[in-house]
Structures are given as structure tokens and as C-alpha cells.
Tab-separated table of C-alpha atoms in Angstrom:
chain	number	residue	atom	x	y	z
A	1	UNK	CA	49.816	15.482	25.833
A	2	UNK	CA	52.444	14.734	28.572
A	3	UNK	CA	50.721	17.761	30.742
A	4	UNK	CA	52.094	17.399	34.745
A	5	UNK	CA	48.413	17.353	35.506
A	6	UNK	CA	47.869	14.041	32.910
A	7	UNK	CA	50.875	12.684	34.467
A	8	UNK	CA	49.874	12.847	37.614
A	9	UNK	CA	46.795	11.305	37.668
A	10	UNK	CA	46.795	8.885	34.888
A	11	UNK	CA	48.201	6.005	37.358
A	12	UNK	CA	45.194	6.774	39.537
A	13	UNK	CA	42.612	6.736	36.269
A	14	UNK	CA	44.109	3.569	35.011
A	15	UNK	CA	43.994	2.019	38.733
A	16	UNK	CA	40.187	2.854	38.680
A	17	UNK	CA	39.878	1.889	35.102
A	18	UNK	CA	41.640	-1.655	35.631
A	19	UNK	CA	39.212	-1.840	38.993
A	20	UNK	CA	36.077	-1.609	37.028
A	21	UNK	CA	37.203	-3.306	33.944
A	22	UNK	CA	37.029	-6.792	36.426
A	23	UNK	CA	33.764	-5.441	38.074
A	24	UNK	CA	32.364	-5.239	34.605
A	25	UNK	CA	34.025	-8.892	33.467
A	26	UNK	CA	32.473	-10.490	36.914
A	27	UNK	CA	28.786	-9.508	36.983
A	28	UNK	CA	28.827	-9.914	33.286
A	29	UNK	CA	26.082	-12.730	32.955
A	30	UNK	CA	23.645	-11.818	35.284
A	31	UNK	CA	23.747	-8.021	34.101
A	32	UNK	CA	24.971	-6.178	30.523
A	33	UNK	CA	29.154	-6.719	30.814
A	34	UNK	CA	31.622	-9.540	30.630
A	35	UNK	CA	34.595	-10.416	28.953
A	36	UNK	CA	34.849	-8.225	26.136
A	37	UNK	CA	33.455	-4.865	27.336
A	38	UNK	CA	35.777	-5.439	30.566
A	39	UNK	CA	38.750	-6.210	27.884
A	40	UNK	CA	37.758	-2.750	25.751
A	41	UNK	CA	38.088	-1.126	29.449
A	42	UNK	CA	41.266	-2.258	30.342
A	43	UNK	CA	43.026	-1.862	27.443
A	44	UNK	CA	42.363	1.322	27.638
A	45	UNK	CA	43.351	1.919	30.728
A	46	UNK	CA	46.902	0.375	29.611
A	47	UNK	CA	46.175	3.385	26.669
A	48	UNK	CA	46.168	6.075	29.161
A	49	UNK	CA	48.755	4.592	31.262
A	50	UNK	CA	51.008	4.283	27.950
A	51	UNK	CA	50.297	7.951	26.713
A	52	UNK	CA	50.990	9.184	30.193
A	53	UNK	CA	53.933	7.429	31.324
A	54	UNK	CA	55.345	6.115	27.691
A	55	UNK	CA	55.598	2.495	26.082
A	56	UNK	CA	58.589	0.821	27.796
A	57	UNK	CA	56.707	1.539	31.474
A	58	UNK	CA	53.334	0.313	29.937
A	59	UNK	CA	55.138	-2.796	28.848
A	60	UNK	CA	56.846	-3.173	32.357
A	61	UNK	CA	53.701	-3.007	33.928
A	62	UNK	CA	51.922	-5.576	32.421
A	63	UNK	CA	54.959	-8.094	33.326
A	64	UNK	CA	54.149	-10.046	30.491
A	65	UNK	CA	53.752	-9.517	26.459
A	66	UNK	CA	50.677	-8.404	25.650
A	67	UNK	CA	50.080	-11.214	23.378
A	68	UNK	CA	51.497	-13.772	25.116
A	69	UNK	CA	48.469	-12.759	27.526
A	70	UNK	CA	45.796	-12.944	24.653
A	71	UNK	CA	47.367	-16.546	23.736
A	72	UNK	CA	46.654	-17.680	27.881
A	73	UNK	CA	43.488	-16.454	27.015
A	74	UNK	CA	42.234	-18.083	23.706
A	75	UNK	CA	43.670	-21.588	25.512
A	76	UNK	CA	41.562	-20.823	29.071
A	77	UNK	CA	38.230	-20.468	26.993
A	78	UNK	CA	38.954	-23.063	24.443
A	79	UNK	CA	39.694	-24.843	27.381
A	80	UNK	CA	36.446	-23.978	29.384
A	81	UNK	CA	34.409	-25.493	26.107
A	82	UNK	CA	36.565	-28.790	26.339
A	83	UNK	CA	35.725	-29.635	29.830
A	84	UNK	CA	32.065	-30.186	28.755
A	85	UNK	CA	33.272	-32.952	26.556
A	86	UNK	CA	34.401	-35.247	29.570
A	87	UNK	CA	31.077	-35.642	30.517
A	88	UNK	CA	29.945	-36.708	27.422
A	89	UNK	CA	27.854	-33.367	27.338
A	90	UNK	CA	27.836	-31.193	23.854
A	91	UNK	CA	30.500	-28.493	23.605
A	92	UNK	CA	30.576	-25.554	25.714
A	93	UNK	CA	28.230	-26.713	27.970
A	94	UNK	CA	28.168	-25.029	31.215
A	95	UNK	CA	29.880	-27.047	34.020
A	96	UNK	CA	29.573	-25.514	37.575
A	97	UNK	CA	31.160	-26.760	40.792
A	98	UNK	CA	30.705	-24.833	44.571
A	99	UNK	CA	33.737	-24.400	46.603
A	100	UNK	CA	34.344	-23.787	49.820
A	101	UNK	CA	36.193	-20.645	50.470
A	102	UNK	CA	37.307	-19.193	54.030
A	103	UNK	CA	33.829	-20.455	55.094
A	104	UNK	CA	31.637	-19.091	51.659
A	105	UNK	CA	30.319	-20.830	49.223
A	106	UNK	CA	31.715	-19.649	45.950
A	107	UNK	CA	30.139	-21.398	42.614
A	108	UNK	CA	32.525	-21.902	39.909
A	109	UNK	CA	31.359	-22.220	35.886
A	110	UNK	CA	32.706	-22.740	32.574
A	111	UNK	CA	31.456	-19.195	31.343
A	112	UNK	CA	32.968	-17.703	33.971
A	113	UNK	CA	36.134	-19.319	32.640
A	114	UNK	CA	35.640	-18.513	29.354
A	115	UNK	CA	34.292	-14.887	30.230
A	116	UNK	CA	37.626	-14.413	31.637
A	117	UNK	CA	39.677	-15.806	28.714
A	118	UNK	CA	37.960	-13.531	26.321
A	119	UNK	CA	38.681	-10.578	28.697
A	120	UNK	CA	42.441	-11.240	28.768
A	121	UNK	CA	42.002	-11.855	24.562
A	122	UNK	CA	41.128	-8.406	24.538
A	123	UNK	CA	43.569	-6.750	26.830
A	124	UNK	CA	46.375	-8.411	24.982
A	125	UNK	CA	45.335	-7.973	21.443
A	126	UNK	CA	44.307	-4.119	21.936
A	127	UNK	CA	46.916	-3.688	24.425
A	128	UNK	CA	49.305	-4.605	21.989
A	129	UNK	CA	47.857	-2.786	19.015
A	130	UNK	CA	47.401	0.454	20.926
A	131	UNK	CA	51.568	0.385	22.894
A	132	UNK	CA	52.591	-0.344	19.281
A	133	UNK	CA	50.838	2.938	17.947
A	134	UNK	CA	51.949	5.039	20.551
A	135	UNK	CA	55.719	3.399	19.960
A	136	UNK	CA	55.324	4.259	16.436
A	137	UNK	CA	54.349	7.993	17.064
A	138	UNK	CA	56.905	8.533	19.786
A	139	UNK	CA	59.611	7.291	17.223
């Protein structure tokens, strides 16, 4: 399914893909979404992109092996869980600190953190799975 027409546009539908994949991942408490429906998104948007374009530019893309990203991941929201432990606090209580950014308040959180390691969990396990299918079938 290497159409011109696929070809084409699949860098555009992945772009868009990837785009709402963190829209989903950052409203994802207040509102249905978060990490792992933003994962499911992106990964397949790295699908498309690999189907399109072929494995070894799907690969080169991501700049990084797809599981080495899901191991960042499972460490950032372990890691988010930890941090409730240094203030004596059960674990995986939320923490939440507001920054000062270019004159905007941004508020920070534990979930957040660990909303965002689950989301790059995701991309890297079912990124990997799905480039290693399509390298097996292009073989």
C-alpha cells in the first residue's frame, strides 16, 4: 500500500496524529485522555509513518530505540510515585509545585509526570511491536 497518494500525505497524517496524541496526553485528567490513549495515538502515527515511508526511516525518526523510550518512561512514572515518599506522604501521592514561566503561572504534578511516562511506555512498546511487524513483512 505504498500508493504516491499514501506517500504523500502520510508525513502530514502522522504530524497531525503526533499533534493530537500530546493534546490528548495533556488535558487527560480534567477530561477522558491521558497517557495511554495519547500512547495508542502515537504509535500509530509511527504505524502509518512506517507503512508509508518503510522501517529504517521510522526508526530514524524517532532518534532513539523504541524501547529504550518505553524504559525512560517506566523510570519517569516510577519516579513520579517516589517523590511522594520524601515527604513522608503514602505512595503516589500527588505532589504539585507552580512555576513561573515567561510571566505564567504553570502548575506542575506528579500525575502529570507519570501521565507522561505511561504515554512514552506506550509509544515505545507498540512502536516497537508494530516497526518489527512491518520489518518482518517487508523481509
Amino acid at each position: 500500500m505504498r500508493t504516491v497518494i499514501f506517500r504523500t500525505f502520510a508525513p502530514f497524517i502522522t504530524a497531525l496524529m503526533v499533534l493530537f496524541s500530546i493534546f490528548v496526553l495533556l488535558r487527560g485528567h480534567n477530561e477522558p485522555g491521558g497517557g495511554f490513549i495519547g500512547g495508542l495515538i502515537a504509535a500509530s502515527a509511527l504505524a502509518i509513518y512506517g507503512i508509508s515511508a518503510g522501517v529504517g526511516p521510522a526508526r530514524r525518526a524517532l532518534k532513539a530505540h523504541p524501547m529504550s523510550i518505553a524504559a525512560f518512561g517506566l523510570l519517569l512514572a516510577a519516579l513520579s510515585g517516589l517523590l511522594s515518599l520524601f515527604t513522608r506522604q503514602a505512595f503516589m501521592t500527588s505532589q504539585w509545585v507552580t512555576i513561573d514561566f515567561l510571566g505564567v503561572a504553570v502548575d506542575l504534578s506528579t500525575p502529570m509526570f507519570f501521565d507522561i511516562g505511561v504515554y512514552l511506555v506506550v509509544v515505545g512498546a507498540i512502536g516497537s511491536i508494530a516497526l518489527a511487524l512491518e520489518e518482518r513483512e517487508s523481509d
